[in-house]
Tab-separated table of C-alpha atoms in Angstrom:
chain	number	residue	atom	x	y	z
A	1	MET	CA	-0.020	-0.134	-0.039
A	2	LEU	CA	0.982	3.484	-0.818
A	3	LEU	CA	-0.215	6.725	0.730
A	4	LYS	CA	0.693	9.523	-1.503
A	5	ASN	CA	0.423	13.203	-1.318
A	6	ALA	CA	-0.362	13.550	2.606
A	7	MET	CA	0.356	15.968	5.349
A	8	VAL	CA	2.129	13.386	7.510
A	9	CYS	CA	2.825	13.696	11.124
A	10	HIS	CA	6.302	12.671	11.133
A	11	SER	CA	8.157	10.769	14.581
A	12	ASP	CA	8.954	14.607	15.734
A	13	PHE	CA	5.270	15.204	15.276
A	14	GLN	CA	5.908	18.023	12.809
A	15	PHE	CA	4.027	17.711	9.834
A	16	ARG	CA	5.508	17.747	6.176
A	17	ARG	CA	3.914	16.410	3.090
A	18	SER	CA	5.114	13.026	2.449
A	19	ASP	CA	4.261	9.714	1.006
A	20	ILE	CA	4.003	6.573	3.202
A	21	HIS	CA	4.689	3.119	1.928
A	22	ILE	CA	3.323	0.111	3.775
A	23	LYS	CA	4.468	-3.405	3.320
A	24	GLY	CA	2.248	-5.964	5.215
A	25	LYS	CA	1.692	-4.970	8.512
A	26	ILE	CA	4.795	-2.460	8.845
A	27	ILE	CA	5.532	1.153	7.568
A	28	ASP	CA	8.324	0.305	5.152
A	29	GLY	CA	9.453	4.009	4.551
A	30	VAL	CA	8.069	7.739	4.954
A	31	TYR	CA	9.235	9.730	2.029
A	32	SER	CA	9.194	13.559	2.106
A	33	VAL	CA	7.928	15.544	-1.012
A	34	SER	CA	10.374	17.925	-2.372
A	35	ASP	CA	7.958	20.843	-2.498
A	36	ALA	CA	6.518	20.088	0.914
A	37	GLN	CA	5.192	22.899	3.109
A	38	GLY	CA	4.398	23.017	6.813
A	39	PRO	CA	0.672	22.256	7.640
A	40	LYS	CA	-1.894	24.939	7.559
A	41	ASP	CA	-3.599	25.795	10.599
A	42	ALA	CA	-5.915	23.105	11.795
A	43	MET	CA	-9.681	23.965	11.177
A	44	SER	CA	-8.670	25.932	8.035
A	45	SER	CA	-9.197	24.863	4.640
A	46	VAL	CA	-6.608	22.170	3.118
A	47	GLN	CA	-6.645	22.680	-0.779
A	48	CYS	CA	-6.997	18.999	-2.148
A	49	ASP	CA	-6.964	18.357	-5.863
A	50	SER	CA	-9.094	15.267	-4.855
A	51	ALA	CA	-9.408	13.707	-1.220
A	52	CYS	CA	-8.509	10.358	-0.809
A	53	ALA	CA	-8.707	9.122	-4.226
A	54	LEU	CA	-8.004	5.319	-4.183
A	55	THR	CA	-6.386	3.393	-6.999
A	56	VAL	CA	-5.900	-0.422	-7.066
A	57	SER	CA	-3.599	-2.269	-9.152
A	58	GLY	CA	-2.640	-6.170	-9.524
A	59	ASP	CA	0.377	-5.206	-7.121
A	60	VAL	CA	-0.484	-2.666	-4.773
A	61	GLN	CA	-3.041	-0.270	-3.572
A	62	ILE	CA	-2.260	3.405	-4.108
A	63	ILE	CA	-4.156	5.981	-2.055
A	64	ASP	CA	-3.658	9.742	-3.004
A	65	ILE	CA	-4.454	11.662	0.371
A	66	GLY	CA	-4.984	14.672	-1.498
A	67	GLY	CA	-3.264	16.877	1.058
A	68	TYR	CA	-5.097	15.445	4.093
A	69	TYR	CA	-3.711	14.799	7.338
A	70	ALA	CA	-1.813	11.537	8.259
A	71	VAL	CA	-1.541	11.016	11.697
A	72	PRO	CA	-0.551	7.760	13.899
A	73	GLY	CA	-3.781	5.694	14.625
A	74	TYR	CA	-5.529	7.243	17.488
A	75	ILE	CA	-5.334	5.206	20.652
A	76	ASP	CA	-8.066	4.909	23.202
A	77	ILE	CA	-6.787	3.481	26.718
A	78	HIS	CA	-10.008	4.091	28.238
A	79	VAL	CA	-13.112	3.026	26.593
A	80	HIS	CA	-16.352	1.193	28.174
A	81	GLY	CA	-18.402	0.947	24.845
A	82	GLY	CA	-19.674	2.349	22.002
A	83	GLY	CA	-22.013	1.596	19.194
A	84	GLY	CA	-24.416	-0.052	21.599
A	85	ALA	CA	-21.801	-2.621	23.071
A	86	ASP	CA	-20.124	-2.525	26.282
A	87	THR	CA	-16.931	-4.447	27.479
A	88	CYS	CA	-18.794	-5.974	30.178
A	89	ASP	CA	-21.661	-7.444	28.002
A	90	ASP	CA	-21.508	-11.275	28.581
A	91	SER	CA	-21.584	-11.400	25.217
A	92	ALA	CA	-18.976	-13.053	22.175
A	93	THR	CA	-19.952	-10.328	19.924
A	94	ALA	CA	-19.790	-7.243	22.251
A	95	VAL	CA	-16.003	-6.380	21.721
A	96	PHE	CA	-16.291	-6.965	17.881
A	97	GLU	CA	-19.083	-4.196	17.717
A	98	LEU	CA	-16.875	-2.091	19.897
A	99	SER	CA	-13.997	-2.362	17.561
A	100	SER	CA	-16.232	-1.417	14.577
A	101	HIS	CA	-17.463	1.438	16.205
A	102	LEU	CA	-14.008	2.879	16.967
A	103	ALA	CA	-12.724	2.317	14.038
A	104	ARG	CA	-15.179	4.950	12.592
A	105	TYR	CA	-13.581	7.598	14.985
A	106	GLY	CA	-10.005	6.921	13.775
A	107	VAL	CA	-9.411	4.666	16.675
A	108	SER	CA	-6.703	1.871	15.669
A	109	SER	CA	-5.873	0.393	18.937
A	110	PHE	CA	-7.660	0.558	22.372
A	111	CYS	CA	-8.018	-0.995	26.006
A	112	ALA	CA	-11.385	-2.563	26.663
A	113	THR	CA	-12.305	-0.973	29.937
A	114	THR	CA	-14.285	-2.795	32.674
A	115	MET	CA	-16.752	-1.473	35.089
A	116	THR	CA	-16.746	-2.511	38.937
A	117	ILE	CA	-18.623	-5.829	38.641
A	118	ASP	CA	-19.122	-9.087	40.395
A	119	GLU	CA	-16.064	-11.377	40.037
A	120	PRO	CA	-18.061	-13.943	38.068
A	121	SER	CA	-19.427	-11.370	35.830
A	122	LEU	CA	-15.781	-9.813	35.368
A	123	MET	CA	-14.308	-13.156	34.467
A	124	ALA	CA	-17.161	-14.020	32.025
A	125	ALA	CA	-16.705	-10.797	30.291
A	126	LEU	CA	-12.730	-11.014	30.116
A	127	THR	CA	-13.354	-14.497	28.667
A	128	HIS	CA	-14.837	-12.993	25.908
A	129	VAL	CA	-12.288	-9.972	25.707
A	130	ASP	CA	-9.664	-12.546	25.974
A	131	HIS	CA	-10.892	-14.392	22.748
A	132	PHE	CA	-10.933	-11.057	20.621
A	133	PHE	CA	-7.504	-10.314	21.946
A	134	ARG	CA	-6.232	-13.500	20.387
A	135	ASP	CA	-8.114	-13.003	17.331
A	136	THR	CA	-7.527	-11.193	14.092
A	137	PRO	CA	-9.685	-7.897	14.591
A	138	ASN	CA	-12.469	-6.727	12.223
A	139	GLY	CA	-11.963	-3.215	13.193
A	140	ALA	CA	-9.691	-1.400	15.721
A	141	LYS	CA	-7.179	-3.756	17.520
A	142	LEU	CA	-7.356	-4.656	21.160
A	143	ILE	CA	-4.069	-4.153	22.835
A	144	GLY	CA	-5.384	-4.911	26.436
A	145	VAL	CA	-7.688	-4.447	29.209
A	146	HIS	CA	-8.116	-1.276	31.614
A	147	LEU	CA	-9.236	-2.864	34.927
A	148	GLU	CA	-11.388	0.115	36.447
A	149	GLY	CA	-12.630	-1.296	39.512
A	150	PRO	CA	-13.096	-3.088	41.928
A	151	PHE	CA	-10.152	-1.343	44.044
A	152	LEU	CA	-12.079	2.062	44.227
A	153	SER	CA	-12.991	4.285	47.218
A	154	PRO	CA	-16.866	3.794	48.045
A	155	SER	CA	-16.931	7.789	48.715
A	156	ARG	CA	-15.887	8.553	44.916
A	157	SER	CA	-17.267	5.593	43.189
A	158	GLY	CA	-19.527	7.623	41.244
A	159	VAL	CA	-21.614	4.997	38.715
A	160	GLN	CA	-19.293	2.202	39.747
A	161	SER	CA	-21.430	-0.311	41.790
A	162	SER	CA	-20.406	0.392	45.310
A	163	GLU	CA	-21.735	-2.820	46.559
A	164	VAL	CA	-19.031	-5.122	44.921
A	165	LEU	CA	-16.235	-2.683	45.576
A	166	GLN	CA	-13.108	-4.531	47.131
A	167	LEU	CA	-9.917	-3.726	49.046
A	168	PRO	CA	-7.028	-4.199	46.725
A	169	GLU	CA	-6.505	-7.662	46.356
A	170	ILE	CA	-3.267	-9.442	44.863
A	171	ASN	CA	-4.815	-12.621	44.602
A	172	LEU	CA	-7.707	-11.190	42.350
A	173	VAL	CA	-5.141	-9.858	39.953
A	174	ASN	CA	-2.768	-12.964	39.971
A	175	LYS	CA	-6.197	-14.998	39.136
A	176	ILE	CA	-6.708	-12.886	36.106
A	177	GLU	CA	-3.301	-12.996	34.885
A	178	SER	CA	-3.203	-16.511	35.323
A	179	ARG	CA	-6.359	-17.261	33.273
A	180	PHE	CA	-5.874	-14.443	30.492
A	181	PRO	CA	-1.863	-13.970	30.400
A	182	GLY	CA	-0.706	-10.509	28.971
A	183	LEU	CA	-4.413	-9.378	28.960
A	184	LEU	CA	-4.322	-6.439	31.527
A	185	LYS	CA	-2.663	-3.516	31.060
A	186	ILE	CA	-4.075	-0.802	33.421
A	187	ILE	CA	-5.224	-1.305	36.813
A	188	ASP	CA	-7.011	1.331	38.567
A	189	VAL	CA	-6.645	1.728	42.424
A	190	ALA	CA	-7.454	4.182	45.056
A	191	PRO	CA	-4.469	4.731	47.011
A	192	GLU	CA	-5.955	5.282	50.326
A	193	LEU	CA	-7.523	1.710	50.615
A	194	PRO	CA	-6.066	-0.421	53.274
A	195	GLY	CA	-3.275	-2.597	51.337
A	196	ALA	CA	-2.936	-0.215	48.316
A	197	ASP	CA	0.845	0.187	49.400
A	198	GLU	CA	1.604	-3.394	49.396
A	199	PHE	CA	-0.539	-3.615	45.897
A	200	ILE	CA	1.226	-0.917	44.413
A	201	ARG	CA	4.779	-2.117	45.521
A	202	THR	CA	3.865	-5.792	44.020
A	203	PHE	CA	2.599	-4.685	40.608
A	204	SER	CA	4.111	-1.583	39.784
A	205	LYS	CA	6.538	-3.047	37.346
A	206	ASP	CA	3.917	-5.430	35.669
A	207	TYR	CA	1.164	-2.998	34.960
A	208	ALA	CA	0.064	0.913	34.391
A	209	LEU	CA	-1.117	1.604	38.151
A	210	SER	CA	-3.395	4.234	38.086
A	211	ILE	CA	-5.043	6.200	40.788
A	212	SER	CA	-8.868	6.207	40.188
A	213	HIS	CA	-12.113	7.207	42.185
A	214	SER	CA	-10.297	8.057	44.922
A	215	ASP	CA	-10.307	10.395	47.984
A	216	ALA	CA	-6.853	10.569	48.514
A	217	ASP	CA	-5.136	13.664	49.562
A	218	TYR	CA	-1.802	15.361	48.566
A	219	ASP	CA	0.413	13.367	50.745
A	220	ILE	CA	-1.069	9.996	50.101
A	221	THR	CA	-1.004	10.410	46.515
A	222	ARG	CA	2.638	11.496	46.758
A	223	ARG	CA	3.301	8.420	48.800
A	224	ALA	CA	1.652	6.188	46.018
A	225	VAL	CA	3.866	7.932	43.374
A	226	ALA	CA	6.741	7.153	45.433
A	227	LEU	CA	5.800	3.401	45.249
A	228	GLY	CA	5.313	3.192	41.587
A	229	LEU	CA	2.084	4.720	40.749
A	230	ARG	CA	2.456	6.198	37.288
A	231	HIS	CA	-0.985	7.265	35.932
A	232	ALA	CA	-4.049	9.092	36.656
A	233	THR	CA	-7.524	8.047	35.303
A	234	HIS	CA	-9.652	10.869	34.056
A	235	LEU	CA	-7.692	13.244	35.939
A	236	TYR	CA	-10.158	15.899	38.292
A	237	ASN	CA	-13.212	13.591	37.783
A	238	ALA	CA	-13.861	11.358	40.807
A	239	MET	CA	-11.314	12.658	43.058
A	240	ARG	CA	-10.572	15.318	45.390
A	241	PRO	CA	-10.759	18.968	44.035
A	242	ILE	CA	-7.875	21.332	44.385
A	243	HIS	CA	-8.082	23.765	47.291
A	244	HIS	CA	-5.430	26.751	48.125
A	245	LYS	CA	-4.870	24.794	51.231
A	246	ALA	CA	-5.266	21.187	50.238
A	247	PRO	CA	-3.923	20.688	47.098
A	248	GLY	CA	-5.041	17.136	46.786
A	249	PRO	CA	-4.334	14.540	44.461
A	250	VAL	CA	-4.415	16.814	41.214
A	251	CYS	CA	-1.589	18.878	42.197
A	252	ALA	CA	0.474	15.641	43.479
A	253	ILE	CA	0.133	14.273	39.594
A	254	LEU	CA	0.695	17.622	37.800
A	255	GLU	CA	3.904	18.217	39.768
A	256	ASP	CA	5.535	15.011	39.037
A	257	SER	CA	7.241	14.553	35.743
A	258	SER	CA	6.988	10.667	36.132
A	259	VAL	CA	3.102	10.545	35.849
A	260	THR	CA	0.807	10.645	32.929
A	261	ALA	CA	-2.816	11.641	33.102
A	262	GLU	CA	-5.970	10.899	31.207
A	263	LEU	CA	-8.119	13.781	30.303
A	264	ILE	CA	-11.539	13.279	29.058
A	265	CYS	CA	-11.695	16.128	26.342
A	266	ASP	CA	-15.563	16.479	25.476
A	267	LEU	CA	-15.620	19.978	27.090
A	268	VAL	CA	-18.283	18.574	29.450
A	269	HIS	CA	-15.951	16.696	32.235
A	270	ILE	CA	-13.419	19.677	32.555
A	271	HIS	CA	-14.109	23.353	31.880
A	272	PRO	CA	-12.082	24.688	28.657
A	273	SER	CA	-9.790	27.095	30.455
A	274	LEU	CA	-8.677	24.517	32.787
A	275	LEU	CA	-8.397	21.829	30.113
A	276	ALA	CA	-6.174	23.942	28.363
A	277	LEU	CA	-4.124	25.265	31.255
A	278	THR	CA	-3.728	21.453	32.294
A	279	PHE	CA	-2.194	20.357	28.926
A	280	LYS	CA	0.301	23.542	29.478
A	281	ILE	CA	1.389	22.328	32.608
A	282	LEU	CA	1.425	18.570	31.524
A	283	GLY	CA	3.610	19.482	28.481
A	284	PRO	CA	3.811	17.370	25.246
A	285	ASN	CA	4.632	13.921	26.718
A	286	ARG	CA	2.292	13.609	29.667
A	287	ALA	CA	-1.302	14.132	28.493
A	288	VAL	CA	-3.267	11.203	27.257
A	289	ILE	CA	-6.707	11.911	25.403
A	290	VAL	CA	-9.268	9.347	26.383
A	291	SER	CA	-13.190	9.127	25.644
A	292	ASP	CA	-14.237	7.121	28.825
A	293	ALA	CA	-17.017	6.472	26.433
A	294	MET	CA	-19.983	4.145	27.276
A	295	ARG	CA	-22.316	2.205	24.988
A	296	GLY	CA	-24.567	5.204	24.081
A	297	ALA	CA	-21.723	6.461	22.186
A	298	GLY	CA	-22.450	6.895	18.320
A	299	MET	CA	-26.119	6.228	19.305
A	300	PRO	CA	-29.208	7.962	19.472
A	301	ASP	CA	-30.425	9.964	22.538
A	302	GLY	CA	-31.794	7.802	25.114
A	303	LYS	CA	-31.119	5.630	28.305
A	304	TYR	CA	-28.339	2.763	28.186
A	305	LYS	CA	-26.834	0.449	30.592
A	306	LEU	CA	-23.494	1.143	32.358
A	307	GLY	CA	-22.259	-1.355	34.698
A	308	ASN	CA	-25.487	-1.673	37.069
A	309	ALA	CA	-26.738	1.654	36.338
A	310	LEU	CA	-29.223	3.222	33.723
A	311	VAL	CA	-27.726	6.329	32.248
A	312	LYS	CA	-29.486	8.831	30.350
A	313	VAL	CA	-27.718	10.354	26.781
A	314	TYR	CA	-29.050	13.618	25.745
A	315	ASN	CA	-27.351	16.644	23.951
A	316	GLY	CA	-23.781	14.778	23.572
A	317	ARG	CA	-23.368	14.317	27.475
A	318	THR	CA	-24.561	11.258	30.256
A	319	ASP	CA	-26.353	11.679	33.545
A	320	PHE	CA	-27.423	8.916	35.750
A	321	GLY	CA	-29.214	11.563	38.009
A	322	ASP	CA	-29.213	14.992	39.354
A	323	GLY	CA	-26.819	15.878	36.479
A	324	ARG	CA	-24.220	13.382	37.808
A	325	LEU	CA	-21.985	12.456	34.864
A	326	ALA	CA	-21.596	8.288	33.931
A	327	GLY	CA	-18.711	8.273	31.419
A	328	SER	CA	-19.192	10.098	27.908
A	329	VAL	CA	-20.707	9.646	24.565
A	330	SER	CA	-17.487	11.403	23.000
A	331	SER	CA	-14.282	10.181	21.162
A	332	VAL	CA	-10.622	10.730	21.007
A	333	ALA	CA	-11.302	12.039	17.672
A	334	GLU	CA	-13.822	14.724	19.316
A	335	GLY	CA	-11.210	15.429	21.874
A	336	VAL	CA	-8.347	16.251	19.444
A	337	ARG	CA	-10.804	18.598	17.714
A	338	ASN	CA	-11.875	20.391	20.755
A	339	LEU	CA	-8.297	20.561	22.236
A	340	VAL	CA	-7.529	22.499	18.871
A	341	SER	CA	-10.644	24.606	19.100
A	342	ILE	CA	-9.488	25.815	22.711
A	343	GLY	CA	-5.786	26.634	21.536
A	344	VAL	CA	-3.668	23.486	22.151
A	345	PRO	CA	-1.546	23.174	19.396
A	346	LEU	CA	-2.283	20.171	16.829
A	347	GLU	CA	0.740	18.458	17.460
A	348	ASP	CA	0.381	18.251	21.022
A	349	ALA	CA	-3.275	16.990	20.725
A	350	ILE	CA	-2.305	14.212	18.333
A	351	ARG	CA	0.512	13.124	20.879
A	352	ALA	CA	-1.935	13.025	23.609
A	353	ALA	CA	-4.097	10.455	21.183
A	354	THR	CA	-1.199	8.401	19.860
A	355	ILE	CA	2.172	8.259	21.454
A	356	ASN	CA	1.507	9.281	24.872
A	357	PRO	CA	-1.091	6.509	25.397
A	358	ALA	CA	1.188	4.090	23.826
A	359	ARG	CA	3.456	4.777	26.146
A	360	VAL	CA	1.475	4.257	29.286
A	361	ILE	CA	0.880	0.925	28.193
A	362	GLY	CA	4.430	-0.065	27.000
A	363	VAL	CA	3.606	-0.500	23.358
A	364	GLY	CA	5.428	2.922	22.047
A	365	GLN	CA	8.262	0.880	20.463
A	366	MET	CA	5.679	-0.616	17.995
A	367	THR	CA	3.134	2.031	17.386
A	368	GLY	CA	1.854	5.388	18.329
A	369	SER	CA	4.072	7.221	15.520
A	370	ILE	CA	4.263	7.137	12.122
A	371	GLU	CA	8.050	6.006	11.339
A	372	GLU	CA	9.881	3.168	9.358
A	373	GLY	CA	9.260	-0.436	11.076
A	374	LYS	CA	6.604	0.497	13.333
A	375	LEU	CA	3.019	-1.062	12.772
A	376	ALA	CA	1.286	0.663	10.084
A	377	ASP	CA	-1.531	2.126	12.228
A	378	ILE	CA	-2.793	5.440	10.399
A	379	THR	CA	-5.447	7.559	10.586
A	380	ILE	CA	-6.317	10.034	7.812
A	381	LEU	CA	-8.137	13.239	9.056
A	382	ASP	CA	-9.939	15.691	6.766
A	383	ASP	CA	-9.599	19.516	6.953
A	384	ARG	CA	-12.097	19.521	9.783
A	385	LEU	CA	-9.921	16.940	11.713
A	386	ILE	CA	-12.569	14.401	11.079
A	387	PRO	CA	-11.245	10.765	10.520
A	388	VAL	CA	-11.864	9.605	6.934
A	389	LEU	CA	-9.721	6.432	6.616
A	390	THR	CA	-8.277	4.302	9.443
A	391	ILE	CA	-5.810	1.793	8.736
A	392	CYS	CA	-4.778	-1.117	11.664
A	393	GLU	CA	-1.516	-3.048	10.918
A	394	GLY	CA	-1.719	-2.266	7.172
A	395	ARG	CA	-5.573	-2.953	6.545
A	396	ILE	CA	-8.095	-0.718	6.037
A	397	ILE	CA	-10.512	-0.941	8.762
A	398	TYR	CA	-12.906	2.332	8.141
A	399	GLN	CA	-13.043	4.316	5.118
A	400	SER	CA	-15.866	7.076	4.342
A	401	THR	CA	-17.143	7.870	1.243
A	402	MET	CA	-14.118	8.118	-1.036
A	403	ASN	CA	-13.426	8.871	-4.890
A	404	THR	CA	-12.344	5.261	-6.043
A	405	SER	CA	-11.036	3.968	-9.740
A	406	THR	CA	-9.223	0.913	-10.795
A	407	SER	CA	-6.046	1.273	-12.692
A	408	GLY	CA	-3.323	-1.020	-13.614
A	409	ALA	CA	-0.628	1.108	-12.588
A	410	THR	CA	2.182	-0.241	-10.285
A	411	ILE	CA	4.593	1.628	-8.049
A	412	ASP	CA	8.090	1.694	-8.970
A	413	ARG	CA	10.762	3.293	-6.575
A	414	ASN	CA	14.533	3.565	-7.383
A	415	GLY	CA	13.713	1.366	-10.617
A	416	GLU	CA	12.513	-1.372	-8.267
A	417	ASN	CA	9.011	-2.636	-8.486
A	418	VAL	CA	7.329	-2.821	-5.005
A	419	HIS	CA	4.959	-5.372	-4.007
A	420	ASP	CA	2.693	-5.969	-1.261
């Protein structure tokens, strides 16, 4: 496959007009075009002779990107559901449906995220997820599970089922790892709970341990970071707020350069001004856009189940009573657009949707940036930063309406025919 005439986000996260050659699952090369110019301001018009014109020959598929943006495939490391499906459904098809849904929004890889449910239900759900994990995906690729619960604080549980919360339990994690080896990637924990210190010490080198649904104060959070906690789940949400005399967990996270932080960038969960300020504080390498989407994402307004709760979806937001939020109906792609609209540089927004989450879960050497030798996980964005083509490991998993034609042409580079 050859992607021609794209404004490519290179491995330094600067945009240059380039061609990308894909061989099998791998990026074989990225070749700058001699007349390349820097990217136009995001949200402005990109002049394209033809948007994503597709040519297929007997040897290779050629896609003329027409000047649109080629960015690394988006990686959503916190997504419960979408398109009517949920990770915790006791269904063999739920994760397949979620995978297809995410591909439409530019996601090439994701972590299926659980809710706090009883252990038998959790194991049943993980059995279905594990089957998909070891199968060839129909859409976005599953790269692991984000375990959000049951090791959370009852006082900050939100929509999570408080009746099945547990103290941090080493044996449960070992049981999951034994039954589903390599599946767990992120484990959420409230560090103030009894047993959390030992839990963090035990697993800090094996998983990304994340503060979540926690009533921890500043000092407890600092101690958890010293023990090996390295991530924060949906920063600001379901944790103590900042107070000038009690800075709480947020300040402990922001001030430590070793900790990454998820942000739900739907402009509902966090005020735009605070969101822009947080990106400035975190810098280019620590912020991670997540959707935290539930099954109502991509669906009409109505009522949808999340865990054991019935959640109302309306006007692009969720509500499980008295205006309380319960996940989102957003996407990483929308988060990128929202960030750019409030002044975050496009390059930083793309980092937060790609290489930063890849590094959180330890796959940054394989994916998360467009460079030779990495997996061909690529998303094409139009001039409005809306995904029009999603590629996962060299396969097109989503494409919007495109101009297509068939030709017998082949690619010739340096006098050598290139075959896929």
